[in-house]
Short mmCIF file of C-alpha atoms in Angstrom, two decimals:
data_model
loop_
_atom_site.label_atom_id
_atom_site.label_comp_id
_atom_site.label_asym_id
_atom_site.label_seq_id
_atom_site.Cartn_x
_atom_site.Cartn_y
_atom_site.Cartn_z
CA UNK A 1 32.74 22.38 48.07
CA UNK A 2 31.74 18.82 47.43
CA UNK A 3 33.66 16.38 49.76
CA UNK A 4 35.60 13.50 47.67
CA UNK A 5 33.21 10.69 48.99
CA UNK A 6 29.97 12.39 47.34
CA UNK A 7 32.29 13.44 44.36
CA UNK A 8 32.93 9.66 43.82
CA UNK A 9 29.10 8.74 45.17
CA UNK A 10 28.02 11.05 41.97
CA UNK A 11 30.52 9.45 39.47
CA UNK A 12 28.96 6.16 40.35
CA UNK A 13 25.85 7.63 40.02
CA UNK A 14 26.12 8.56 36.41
CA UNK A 15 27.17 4.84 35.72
CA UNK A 16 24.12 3.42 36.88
CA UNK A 17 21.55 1.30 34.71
CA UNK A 18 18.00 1.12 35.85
CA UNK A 19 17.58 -2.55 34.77
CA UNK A 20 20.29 -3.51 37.16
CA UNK A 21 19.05 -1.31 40.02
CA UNK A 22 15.78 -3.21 39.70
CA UNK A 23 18.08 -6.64 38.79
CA UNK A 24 20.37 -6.42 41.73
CA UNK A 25 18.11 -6.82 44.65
CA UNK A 26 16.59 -10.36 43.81
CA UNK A 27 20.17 -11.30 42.37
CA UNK A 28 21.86 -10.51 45.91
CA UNK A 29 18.88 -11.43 47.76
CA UNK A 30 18.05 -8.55 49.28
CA UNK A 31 14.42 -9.08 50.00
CA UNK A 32 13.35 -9.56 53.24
CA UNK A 33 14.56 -12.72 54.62
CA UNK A 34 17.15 -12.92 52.01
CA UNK A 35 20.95 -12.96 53.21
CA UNK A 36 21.14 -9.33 51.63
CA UNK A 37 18.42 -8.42 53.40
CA UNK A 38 17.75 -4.40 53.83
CA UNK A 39 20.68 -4.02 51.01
CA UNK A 40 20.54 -1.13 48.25
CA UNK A 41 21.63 -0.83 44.97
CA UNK A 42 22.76 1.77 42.34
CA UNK A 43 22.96 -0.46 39.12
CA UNK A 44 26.25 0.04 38.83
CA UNK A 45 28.07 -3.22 37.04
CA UNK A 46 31.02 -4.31 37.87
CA UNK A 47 33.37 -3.01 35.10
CA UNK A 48 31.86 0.47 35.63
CA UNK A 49 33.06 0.43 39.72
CA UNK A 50 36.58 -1.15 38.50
CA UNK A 51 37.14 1.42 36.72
CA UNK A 52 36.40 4.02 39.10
CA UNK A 53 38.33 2.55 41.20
CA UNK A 54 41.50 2.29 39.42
CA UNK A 55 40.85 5.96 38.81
CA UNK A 56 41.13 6.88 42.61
CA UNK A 57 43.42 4.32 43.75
CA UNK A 58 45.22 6.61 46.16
CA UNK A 59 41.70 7.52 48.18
CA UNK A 60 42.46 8.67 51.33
CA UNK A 61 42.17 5.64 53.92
CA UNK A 62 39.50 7.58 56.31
CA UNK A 63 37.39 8.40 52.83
CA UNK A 64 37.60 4.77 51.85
CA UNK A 65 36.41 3.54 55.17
CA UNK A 66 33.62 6.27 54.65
CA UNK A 67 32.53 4.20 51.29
CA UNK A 68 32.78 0.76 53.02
CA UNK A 69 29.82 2.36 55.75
CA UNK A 70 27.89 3.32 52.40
CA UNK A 71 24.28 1.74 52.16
CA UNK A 72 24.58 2.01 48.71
CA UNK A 73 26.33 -2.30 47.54
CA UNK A 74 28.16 -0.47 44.69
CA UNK A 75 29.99 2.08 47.39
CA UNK A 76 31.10 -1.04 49.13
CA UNK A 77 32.91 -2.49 46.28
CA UNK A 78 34.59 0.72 45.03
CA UNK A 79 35.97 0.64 48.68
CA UNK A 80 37.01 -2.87 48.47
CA UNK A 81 38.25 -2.50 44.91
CA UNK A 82 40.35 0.91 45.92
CA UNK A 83 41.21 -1.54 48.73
CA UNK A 84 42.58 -4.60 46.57
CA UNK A 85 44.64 -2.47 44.39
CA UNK A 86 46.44 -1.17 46.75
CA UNK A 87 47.81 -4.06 49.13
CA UNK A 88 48.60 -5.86 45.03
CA UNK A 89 51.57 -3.25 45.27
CA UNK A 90 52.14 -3.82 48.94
CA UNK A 91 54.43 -5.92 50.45
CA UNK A 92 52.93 -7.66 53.52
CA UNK A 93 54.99 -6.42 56.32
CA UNK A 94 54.71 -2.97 55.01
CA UNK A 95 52.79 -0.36 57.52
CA UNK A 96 49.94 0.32 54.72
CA UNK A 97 49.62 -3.19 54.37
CA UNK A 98 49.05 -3.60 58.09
CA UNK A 99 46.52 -0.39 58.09
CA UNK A 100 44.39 -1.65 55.55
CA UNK A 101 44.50 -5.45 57.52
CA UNK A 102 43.47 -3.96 60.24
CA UNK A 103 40.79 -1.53 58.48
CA UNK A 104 39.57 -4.54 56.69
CA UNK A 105 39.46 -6.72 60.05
CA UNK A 106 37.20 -3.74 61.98
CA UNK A 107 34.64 -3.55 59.24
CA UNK A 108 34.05 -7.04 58.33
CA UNK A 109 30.23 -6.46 59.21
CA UNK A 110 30.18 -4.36 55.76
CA UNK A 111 31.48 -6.74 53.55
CA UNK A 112 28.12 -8.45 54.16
CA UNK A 113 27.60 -10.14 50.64
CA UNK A 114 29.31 -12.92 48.67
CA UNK A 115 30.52 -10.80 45.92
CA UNK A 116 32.33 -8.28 48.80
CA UNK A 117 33.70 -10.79 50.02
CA UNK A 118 34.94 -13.30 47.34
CA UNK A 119 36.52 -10.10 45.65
CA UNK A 120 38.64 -8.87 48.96
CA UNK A 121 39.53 -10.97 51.28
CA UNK A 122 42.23 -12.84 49.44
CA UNK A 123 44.05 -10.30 47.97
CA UNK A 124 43.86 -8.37 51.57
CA UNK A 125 44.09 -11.56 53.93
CA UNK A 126 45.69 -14.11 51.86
CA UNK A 127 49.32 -13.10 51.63
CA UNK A 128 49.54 -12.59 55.88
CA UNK A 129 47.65 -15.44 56.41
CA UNK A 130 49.98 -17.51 53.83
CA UNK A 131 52.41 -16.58 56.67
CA UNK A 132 49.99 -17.44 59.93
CA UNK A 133 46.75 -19.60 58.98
CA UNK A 134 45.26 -18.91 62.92
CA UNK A 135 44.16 -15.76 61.16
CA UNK A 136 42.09 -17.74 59.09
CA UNK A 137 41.12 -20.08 62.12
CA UNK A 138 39.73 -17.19 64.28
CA UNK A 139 37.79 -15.66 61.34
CA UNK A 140 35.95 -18.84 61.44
CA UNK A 141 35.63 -18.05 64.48
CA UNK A 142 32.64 -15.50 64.01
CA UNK A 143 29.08 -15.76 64.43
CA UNK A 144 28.29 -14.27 61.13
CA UNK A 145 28.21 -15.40 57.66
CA UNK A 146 30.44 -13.21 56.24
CA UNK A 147 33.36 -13.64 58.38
CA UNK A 148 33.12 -17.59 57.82
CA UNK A 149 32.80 -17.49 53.94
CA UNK A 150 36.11 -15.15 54.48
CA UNK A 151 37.67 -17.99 55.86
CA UNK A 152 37.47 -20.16 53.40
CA UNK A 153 37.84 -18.41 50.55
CA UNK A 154 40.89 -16.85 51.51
CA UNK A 155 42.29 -20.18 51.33
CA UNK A 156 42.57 -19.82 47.33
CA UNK A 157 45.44 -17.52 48.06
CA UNK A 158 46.67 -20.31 49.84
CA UNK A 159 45.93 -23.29 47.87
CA UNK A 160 47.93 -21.22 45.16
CA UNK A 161 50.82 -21.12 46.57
CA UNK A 162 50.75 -24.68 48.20
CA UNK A 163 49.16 -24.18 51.73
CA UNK A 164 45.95 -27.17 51.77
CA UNK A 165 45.89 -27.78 55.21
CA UNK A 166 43.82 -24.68 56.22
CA UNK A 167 41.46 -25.40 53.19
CA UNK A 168 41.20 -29.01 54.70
CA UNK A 169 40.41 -28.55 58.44
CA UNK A 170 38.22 -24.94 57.50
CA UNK A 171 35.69 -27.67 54.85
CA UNK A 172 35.54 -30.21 58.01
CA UNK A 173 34.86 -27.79 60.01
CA UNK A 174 31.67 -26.44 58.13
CA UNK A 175 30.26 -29.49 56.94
CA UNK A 176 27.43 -29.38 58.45
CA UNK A 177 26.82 -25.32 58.16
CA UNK A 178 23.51 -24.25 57.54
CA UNK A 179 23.78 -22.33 54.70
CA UNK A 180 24.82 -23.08 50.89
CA UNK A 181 26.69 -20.06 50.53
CA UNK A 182 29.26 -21.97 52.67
CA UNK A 183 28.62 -25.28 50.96
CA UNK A 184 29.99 -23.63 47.95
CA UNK A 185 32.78 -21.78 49.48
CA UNK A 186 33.93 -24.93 50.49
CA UNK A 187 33.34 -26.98 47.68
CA UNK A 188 34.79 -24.73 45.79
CA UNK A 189 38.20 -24.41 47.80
CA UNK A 190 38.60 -28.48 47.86
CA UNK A 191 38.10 -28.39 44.23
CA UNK A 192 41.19 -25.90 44.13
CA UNK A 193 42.87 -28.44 46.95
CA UNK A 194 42.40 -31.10 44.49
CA UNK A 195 43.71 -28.84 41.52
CA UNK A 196 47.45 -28.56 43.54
CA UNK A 197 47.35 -32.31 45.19
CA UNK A 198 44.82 -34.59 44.37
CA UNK A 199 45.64 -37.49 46.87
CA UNK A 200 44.69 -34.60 49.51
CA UNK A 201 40.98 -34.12 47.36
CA UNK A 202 40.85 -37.92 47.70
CA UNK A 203 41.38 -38.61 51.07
CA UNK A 204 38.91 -35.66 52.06
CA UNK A 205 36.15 -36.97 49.67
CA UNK A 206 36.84 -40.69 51.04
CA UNK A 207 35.97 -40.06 54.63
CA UNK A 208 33.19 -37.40 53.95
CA UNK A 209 31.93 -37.94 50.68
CA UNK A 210 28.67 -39.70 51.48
CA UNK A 211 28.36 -37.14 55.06
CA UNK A 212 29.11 -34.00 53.31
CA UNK A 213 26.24 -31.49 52.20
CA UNK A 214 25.21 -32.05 48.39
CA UNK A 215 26.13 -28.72 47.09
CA UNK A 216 29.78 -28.70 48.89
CA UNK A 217 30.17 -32.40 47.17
CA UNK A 218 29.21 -31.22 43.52
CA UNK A 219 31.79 -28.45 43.42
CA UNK A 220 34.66 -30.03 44.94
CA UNK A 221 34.81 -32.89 42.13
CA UNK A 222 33.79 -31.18 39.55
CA UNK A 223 36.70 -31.13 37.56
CA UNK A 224 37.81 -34.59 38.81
CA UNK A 225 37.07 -37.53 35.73
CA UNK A 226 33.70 -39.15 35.30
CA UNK A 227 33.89 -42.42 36.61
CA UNK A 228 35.70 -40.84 39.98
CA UNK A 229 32.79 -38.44 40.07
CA UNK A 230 30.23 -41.29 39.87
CA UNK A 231 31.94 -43.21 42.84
CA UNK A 232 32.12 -40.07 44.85
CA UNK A 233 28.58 -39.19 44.14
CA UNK A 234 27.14 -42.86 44.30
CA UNK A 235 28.50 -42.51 47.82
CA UNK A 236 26.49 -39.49 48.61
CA UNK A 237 23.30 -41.34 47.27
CA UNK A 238 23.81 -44.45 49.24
CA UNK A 239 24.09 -42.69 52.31
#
């Protein structure tokens, strides 16, 4: 008898689409040298493993964790997916909420791509770190990539429900990260910052503006008006 992971493996399987198994690699950058480097790919898309997922949303914990350790990208979102839709229903306190924290937490070196990330670790992270933002601090923490961009992004949970200051202090903290991944991360949480309180989007953009990488600049004022855009921007130039 078939055991449920390769049941699931071979439903996923049957979704795939040759164009995006041949698409996915240069998309993800998983060419040698490329952040996804060593990665593989089904050519699943992502409606296709959503709906899978919401299929088996009551996967066995030990058989998710089994898909997270997949090689296969598209294995690693169904488990994150499975993942999401189950701590929506969960309050945060709850012992399954805690389990799949701390499953999430041990296995961070398998959400190892920006889409893994950007889809899980707010929904899993966000509502316990609404309650402690240290989590958030010690992710940052980390040596690797992945963990960082977790860091930050988890902040739109935050942001949403009024928390800034995390948002604030994670953006100074990375401004002069290597990588654009983070630049955008960042950018893209102070945008969000700016969004719920726009005096705290100011004052960030007034000390750092004409310091702060390109990239991170450019998203966080793109939805601010022209002329303040300009300033903010003419800033950068002049530096």
């Amino acid at each position: 008898m078939e055991k449920t992971v390769d049941l699931l493996k071979a439903e996923l399987k049957r979704k795939a689409r040759p164009d995006k198994a041949a698409f996915f690699p240069g998309y993800f950058r998983a060419y040698p040298g490329g952040y996804g480097e060593g990665d593989r790919f089904l050519g699943v898309v992502v409606p296709d493993i959503r709906s899978v997922a919401r299929k088996h949303a009551d996967l066995e914990l030990s058989d998710v964790e089994t898909l997270l350790h997949d090689a296969y990208h598209e294995c690693r979102f169904l488990a994150l997916a499975i993942l999401v839709q189950r701590m929506k229903k969960l309050s945060v306190d709850s012992p399954d909420a805690r389990k799949i924290r701390r499953l999430y937490l041990s296995n961070m070196e398998f959400v190892n791509n920006w889409d893994l990330v950007d889809l899980s670790c707010g929904p899993i992270l966000g509502p316990a770190a609404l309650r402690d933002p240290s989590l958030l601090l010690r992710l940052s923490k980390k040596k690797d990539l992945w963990s960082q961009r977790a860091s930050v992004i988890t902040n739109l949970y935050l942001i949403k429900h009024g928390h800034c200051q995390t948002a604030l202090q994670l953006s100074e903290k990375f401004l002069g990260h290597p990588h654009d991944l983070m630049h955008k991360a960042c950018g893209w949480t102070l945008r969000e910052v700016g969004q719920k309180d726009a005096t705290l989007l100011y004052a960030f953009l007034d000390q750092y503006a004409a310091t702060m990488p390109r990239t991170m600049l450019r998203y966080s004022i793109e939805k601010l008006p022209t002329k303040l855009r300009s300033k903010y921007m003419n800033r950068k130039s002049q530096a």
